[in-house]
Amino acid sequence: MTQDYDVVIVGAGPAGLTAALALGGADRRTLLLDGGPPRNARATAAHNVFTRDGCAPTDLKTLGLRDLRPFGIQVMHAPAREARPLRDGFAIRHDGGWARVRRLLFASGVRDRLPHIPGLRERWGVTVHHCPYCDGWSNRDARLGVLGSHQEGHHLALNVRAWAEDVCLLTDGPDELTDEQRGDLQRIGIPVNTQPITRISGKDGVTVHFRNGKRLELDGLFLNPTQVQNSGLPAALSCELDARSRVTVNHNGMTSVRGIWAAGDMTGAPQYVTNAAASGMTAAVSLNTTLIHEDVRAQGAAFHKSPDEDPAVGVT
Ligand SMILES: Cc1cc2nc3c(=O)[nH]c(=O)nc-3n(C[C@H](O)[C@H](O)[C@H](O)COP(=O)(O)OP(=O)(O)OC[C@H]3O[C@@H](n4cnc5c(N)ncnc54)[C@H](O)[C@@H]3O)c2cc1C
């Protein structure tokens, strides 16, 4: 079965839900494909979220979906599986068939790749964190470890130290720090432990087990994981990716492929709930503006601007 839409949004996280809200309010025939939980689903609370600070990520999503009810948005709890370019848009396959669509908005997020240390994954989002702005306040003045062996470990340790005095850097083997970075750490009292780690345990805190048989008791651990795209579809549609495999977009969320926008963590945008939501809004306004231009042109009206141009955000 094939259905026609103006827009298909791939992903119902903060970016996709905000875009859906804007496009629903603009009366666009929109399909929102919800492929699963948001990136922060394992966390008990999302912080720095305007008017909703401390709200559980799953509750944020429920509220976001509820906000869509007054509009004619079709929400399908199924992933986008395949996409193909058409002459005047795209075809996208989901579990219910194919959708033919004029514009595509990817908001499918990223997956964190954690180091292969037994016990780490189970504690991700609970006592193992990545961002002091998200989880620094609830860990202020706690005993904290930072896992990382080179520049990113140094950077994160310096940041985490702004929330707690008792911070150590764990490099899980030989470190790759420069003398300057070692000097920074020493200056603010961050010891560097290079012992290889065998596993992590602990219920309310984090017990780090080292290969030499020693243990370290911490209240929390921070690390900076690498990331991969949740969806391979933007790349399959030839959207340009940067050196870190993030989808390249301009200031309006347009990708390098005409008719495709991207928003949220999957782009180079700062990775926070409110930034993802803001970029979803920006992309929605931008792509809707191109649809308005296209519709006017289709009616034969004289219009000075081509729909292929990048329209300015804020068309009021
Ligand atoms: C443990 C943790 C805690 C965090 N805490 C905070 C915090 O306190 N405050 C804060 O501001 N930020 C926090 N973040 C960052 C925040 O989660 C992200 O910045 C935010 O979720 C990004 O929103 P997004 O919409 O871009 O992507 P996501 O929230 O990841 O949403 C993308 C959605 O797309 C879906 N999807 C993927 N592939 C497909 C497909 N093929 N078809 C359909 N759907 C698909 C995914 O299942 C997901 O639901 C945290 C992150 C982590 C990992």
XYZ file of C-alpha atoms and ligand atoms in Angstrom:
369
model
C 0.000 0.000 0.000
C 1.334 3.452 -0.864
C 0.189 6.643 0.828
C 1.050 10.209 -0.042
C 2.351 12.742 2.460
C 3.908 16.173 2.351
C 6.496 15.174 4.943
C 7.739 12.002 6.558
C 9.642 12.531 9.811
C 11.933 9.671 10.751
C 12.305 9.531 14.538
C 10.120 10.633 17.453
C 12.697 12.053 19.835
C 12.750 15.741 20.848
C 13.781 16.824 17.323
C 11.179 14.779 15.452
C 8.352 15.517 17.893
C 8.987 19.264 17.761
C 9.095 19.210 13.969
C 5.851 17.211 13.930
C 4.204 19.798 16.168
C 5.187 22.624 13.832
C 4.170 20.740 10.677
C 0.888 19.616 12.239
C 0.152 23.226 13.121
C 0.952 24.136 9.502
C -1.654 21.569 8.385
C 0.846 19.465 6.461
C 0.044 15.820 5.712
C 2.741 14.393 7.938
C 3.754 10.867 8.891
C 5.902 10.486 12.005
C 7.773 7.197 12.123
C 8.685 6.285 15.680
C 11.333 3.605 15.599
C 11.896 3.138 19.328
C 13.116 4.813 22.508
C 15.055 8.110 22.509
C 18.798 8.152 23.148
C 18.460 9.088 26.828
C 15.785 6.445 27.546
C 17.934 4.775 30.217
C 18.227 7.963 32.247
C 15.684 8.489 35.010
C 15.517 12.256 34.417
C 16.287 14.758 31.682
C 17.825 18.013 32.878
C 18.112 21.508 31.431
C 14.728 21.068 29.796
C 12.750 24.304 29.876
C 9.653 23.913 32.146
C 10.214 20.129 32.417
C 13.487 19.826 34.267
C 13.821 16.370 35.844
C 11.093 14.822 33.705
C 11.788 11.182 32.761
C 12.733 10.897 29.048
C 9.939 8.368 28.438
C 7.427 10.795 30.000
C 8.776 13.615 27.797
C 8.083 11.452 24.778
C 4.560 10.602 25.996
C 3.878 14.318 26.493
C 5.344 15.114 23.078
C 3.090 12.559 21.387
C 0.088 13.872 23.347
C 0.773 17.407 22.099
C 0.295 16.126 18.543
C -3.270 14.906 19.123
C -5.122 18.081 18.017
C -3.364 17.949 14.658
C -3.727 15.505 11.819
C -0.300 13.944 12.263
C -0.178 10.243 11.581
C 2.102 8.491 14.045
C 3.296 5.000 13.272
C 5.280 3.098 15.867
C 7.559 1.497 13.310
C 10.983 2.309 11.874
C 11.736 3.600 8.394
C 13.334 0.644 6.638
C 14.215 1.809 3.167
C 14.122 5.017 1.142
C 14.430 5.782 -2.561
C 14.573 9.014 -4.488
C 11.690 9.705 -6.887
C 11.512 12.331 -9.596
C 9.460 14.661 -7.376
C 10.207 13.413 -3.868
C 10.970 10.152 -2.124
C 9.478 6.763 -1.399
C 9.981 5.450 2.092
C 9.188 1.966 3.328
C 7.899 1.208 6.805
C 6.240 -1.888 8.275
C 2.861 -0.882 6.816
C 4.080 -0.436 3.227
C 5.458 2.497 1.247
C 4.871 6.225 1.678
C 5.374 8.683 -1.166
C 6.540 11.986 0.189
C 7.556 15.442 -0.992
C 10.040 16.184 1.812
C 11.975 13.973 4.213
C 13.108 15.005 7.673
C 15.524 12.706 9.454
C 15.551 13.029 13.239
C 16.691 9.499 13.927
C 19.449 10.271 16.415
C 22.625 8.390 17.239
C 23.674 5.325 19.226
C 26.397 5.562 21.868
C 29.231 3.055 21.556
C 30.483 2.324 25.065
C 33.911 0.823 25.771
C 33.803 -2.964 26.145
C 34.126 -3.107 29.907
C 31.837 -5.686 31.541
C 29.235 -4.004 33.755
C 29.429 -0.599 32.058
C 26.449 -0.865 29.722
C 24.061 -1.930 32.513
C 24.906 1.240 34.442
C 24.733 3.637 31.472
C 22.404 6.536 32.263
C 22.108 5.422 35.910
C 25.527 5.790 37.559
C 27.581 6.012 34.343
C 27.072 9.319 32.532
C 28.573 11.376 29.718
C 27.558 14.962 30.366
C 28.145 17.019 33.508
C 25.516 19.555 32.402
C 22.953 16.720 32.460
C 24.167 14.790 35.517
C 26.694 17.024 37.282
C 24.229 18.631 39.678
C 22.916 15.306 41.018
C 26.570 14.221 41.458
C 27.903 17.442 42.926
C 30.602 16.867 45.511
C 30.426 13.117 44.929
C 33.409 10.785 44.323
C 33.646 10.733 40.562
C 35.754 8.961 37.991
C 36.288 9.969 34.379
C 37.144 7.247 31.880
C 39.300 8.334 28.937
C 42.893 8.023 27.904
C 43.658 11.076 25.809
C 42.381 14.504 24.894
C 38.718 13.692 25.465
C 39.474 12.268 28.932
C 41.424 15.390 29.865
C 38.625 17.654 28.589
C 35.863 15.751 30.397
C 37.870 15.501 33.638
C 38.418 19.267 33.701
C 34.691 19.804 33.204
C 33.554 17.245 35.793
C 35.970 18.803 38.314
C 33.826 21.961 38.158
C 31.009 20.011 39.886
C 33.031 17.883 42.346
C 36.396 18.063 44.097
C 37.071 14.334 44.312
C 37.689 13.420 40.670
C 40.150 10.918 39.201
C 40.967 10.082 35.597
C 40.972 6.372 34.707
C 42.796 5.596 31.465
C 42.311 1.782 31.444
C 45.912 1.224 30.298
C 48.695 3.571 29.196
C 47.510 7.133 28.783
C 48.074 9.292 25.723
C 48.099 12.607 27.552
C 50.442 15.429 26.641
C 52.681 17.003 29.288
C 50.476 20.081 29.178
C 47.347 18.006 29.833
C 49.056 16.167 32.722
C 50.025 19.571 34.128
C 46.400 20.773 33.987
C 45.174 17.690 35.814
C 47.871 17.954 38.462
C 47.140 21.638 39.039
C 43.525 20.952 39.990
C 44.206 17.753 41.923
C 42.987 15.078 39.481
C 45.079 11.893 39.856
C 45.570 9.704 36.787
C 45.129 5.948 37.265
C 46.487 3.913 34.324
C 45.618 0.442 35.651
C 43.702 -1.713 33.164
C 40.061 -2.193 34.211
C 38.510 -5.674 34.218
C 34.910 -4.845 35.155
C 32.508 -2.459 36.827
C 30.053 -3.439 39.550
C 27.928 -1.712 42.190
C 24.250 -0.944 42.678
C 23.992 2.630 43.937
C 27.578 3.545 43.136
C 30.337 2.331 40.850
C 32.993 -0.152 41.928
C 35.871 -0.242 39.461
C 37.800 -3.537 39.450
C 41.396 -3.323 38.183
C 43.511 -6.102 36.720
C 45.965 -5.841 39.630
C 43.168 -6.918 42.003
C 42.582 -3.450 43.454
C 39.193 -1.746 43.566
C 38.038 1.838 43.513
C 34.711 2.918 45.023
C 33.029 5.811 43.236
C 29.580 7.420 43.284
C 29.569 7.921 39.536
C 31.608 7.567 36.365
C 31.677 9.869 33.322
C 32.898 8.981 29.851
C 32.605 10.294 26.334
C 31.453 7.483 24.029
C 31.849 7.416 20.273
C 28.617 7.432 18.313
C 27.103 5.921 15.200
C 24.012 6.938 13.245
C 20.846 5.063 14.237
C 19.705 5.024 10.640
C 21.750 4.315 7.536
C 19.071 5.879 5.307
C 20.537 9.413 5.027
C 23.835 7.922 3.831
C 21.985 5.550 1.494
C 20.259 8.597 -0.029
C 23.715 10.180 -0.547
C 23.425 12.810 2.208
C 26.892 14.126 2.978
C 28.365 13.037 6.324
C 31.186 14.748 8.192
C 34.370 13.061 9.449
C 32.483 11.897 12.562
C 29.641 10.425 10.459
C 27.187 13.152 11.393
C 24.818 14.322 8.686
C 25.997 17.648 7.331
C 23.307 20.343 7.419
C 23.215 24.068 6.848
C 21.820 26.565 9.366
C 18.258 25.590 8.363
C 18.774 21.860 8.699
C 18.990 21.229 4.938
C 21.206 18.310 4.017
C 23.309 18.171 0.867
C 20.443 16.349 -0.900
C 17.596 18.485 -2.161
C 14.336 17.677 -0.360
C 15.987 16.125 2.702
C 16.423 17.842 6.069
C 17.987 16.505 9.265
C 17.789 17.649 12.888
C 18.972 16.767 16.369
C 21.860 14.637 17.582
C 22.447 13.055 14.173
C 23.738 16.391 12.882
C 26.591 18.368 14.379
C 24.135 20.227 16.674
C 24.935 20.357 20.411
C 23.521 17.165 21.899
C 20.889 18.301 24.355
C 17.123 17.861 24.416
C 16.381 21.548 23.903
C 18.922 21.912 21.077
C 17.416 18.883 19.345
C 13.935 20.376 19.732
C 15.129 23.752 18.427
C 16.778 22.208 15.385
C 13.598 20.208 14.681
C 11.640 23.459 14.721
C 14.142 25.187 12.424
C 14.081 22.316 9.935
C 10.270 22.141 9.981
C 9.926 25.857 9.230
C 12.536 25.692 6.499
C 11.079 22.670 4.709
C 7.523 23.958 5.058
C 8.606 27.234 3.486
C 9.872 25.363 0.438
C 6.525 23.546 0.221
C 4.656 26.864 0.381
C 6.801 28.225 -2.437
C 6.326 25.062 -4.468
C 2.539 25.106 -3.964
C 2.303 28.746 -5.000
C 4.348 28.063 -8.092
C 2.171 25.053 -8.918
C -0.837 27.397 -8.927
C 0.935 29.401 -11.573
C 1.424 32.451 -9.382
C 4.392 34.647 -10.096
C 6.870 34.045 -7.338
C 10.245 35.637 -7.214
C 12.025 32.967 -5.254
C 12.778 29.451 -6.371
C 11.712 26.644 -4.007
C 15.177 25.185 -4.407
C 16.676 28.124 -2.612
C 17.374 27.915 1.074
C 14.538 29.936 2.598
C 15.175 32.119 5.588
C 13.791 30.862 8.853
C 11.128 33.050 10.374
C 8.946 33.942 7.467
C 6.742 36.310 9.433
C 22.233 8.665 29.156
C 21.906 10.010 28.526
C 21.398 11.032 29.323
C 21.113 12.267 28.747
N 20.635 13.262 29.561
C 20.300 14.450 29.015
C 19.796 15.500 29.840
O 19.651 15.347 31.063
N 19.484 16.688 29.252
C 19.655 16.891 27.906
O 19.352 17.995 27.428
N 20.140 15.910 27.102
C 20.456 14.706 27.620
N 20.956 13.716 26.805
C 21.063 13.975 25.367
C 19.675 13.790 24.723
O 19.185 12.498 25.015
C 19.763 13.986 23.211
O 20.420 15.180 22.900
C 18.361 13.984 22.590
O 17.635 12.825 22.934
C 18.485 14.114 21.071
O 17.208 14.125 20.500
P 16.995 13.604 19.008
O 15.552 13.811 18.728
O 18.004 14.192 18.109
O 17.364 12.028 19.062
P 16.763 10.865 19.935
O 16.229 11.356 21.217
O 17.798 9.805 19.987
O 15.526 10.369 19.074
C 15.707 9.726 17.837
C 14.560 8.770 17.643
O 14.606 8.198 16.334
C 14.309 6.827 16.434
N 14.806 6.130 15.245
C 16.049 5.696 14.969
N 16.097 5.104 13.761
C 14.850 5.168 13.257
C 14.248 4.719 12.062
N 14.935 4.092 11.118
N 12.929 4.958 11.884
C 12.195 5.608 12.808
N 12.718 6.041 13.982
C 14.022 5.821 14.191
C 14.978 6.405 17.732
O 14.454 5.209 18.224
C 14.622 7.597 18.619
O 13.366 7.456 19.224
C 21.290 12.478 27.360
C 21.802 11.437 26.568
C 22.116 10.226 27.132
C 22.680 9.123 26.271
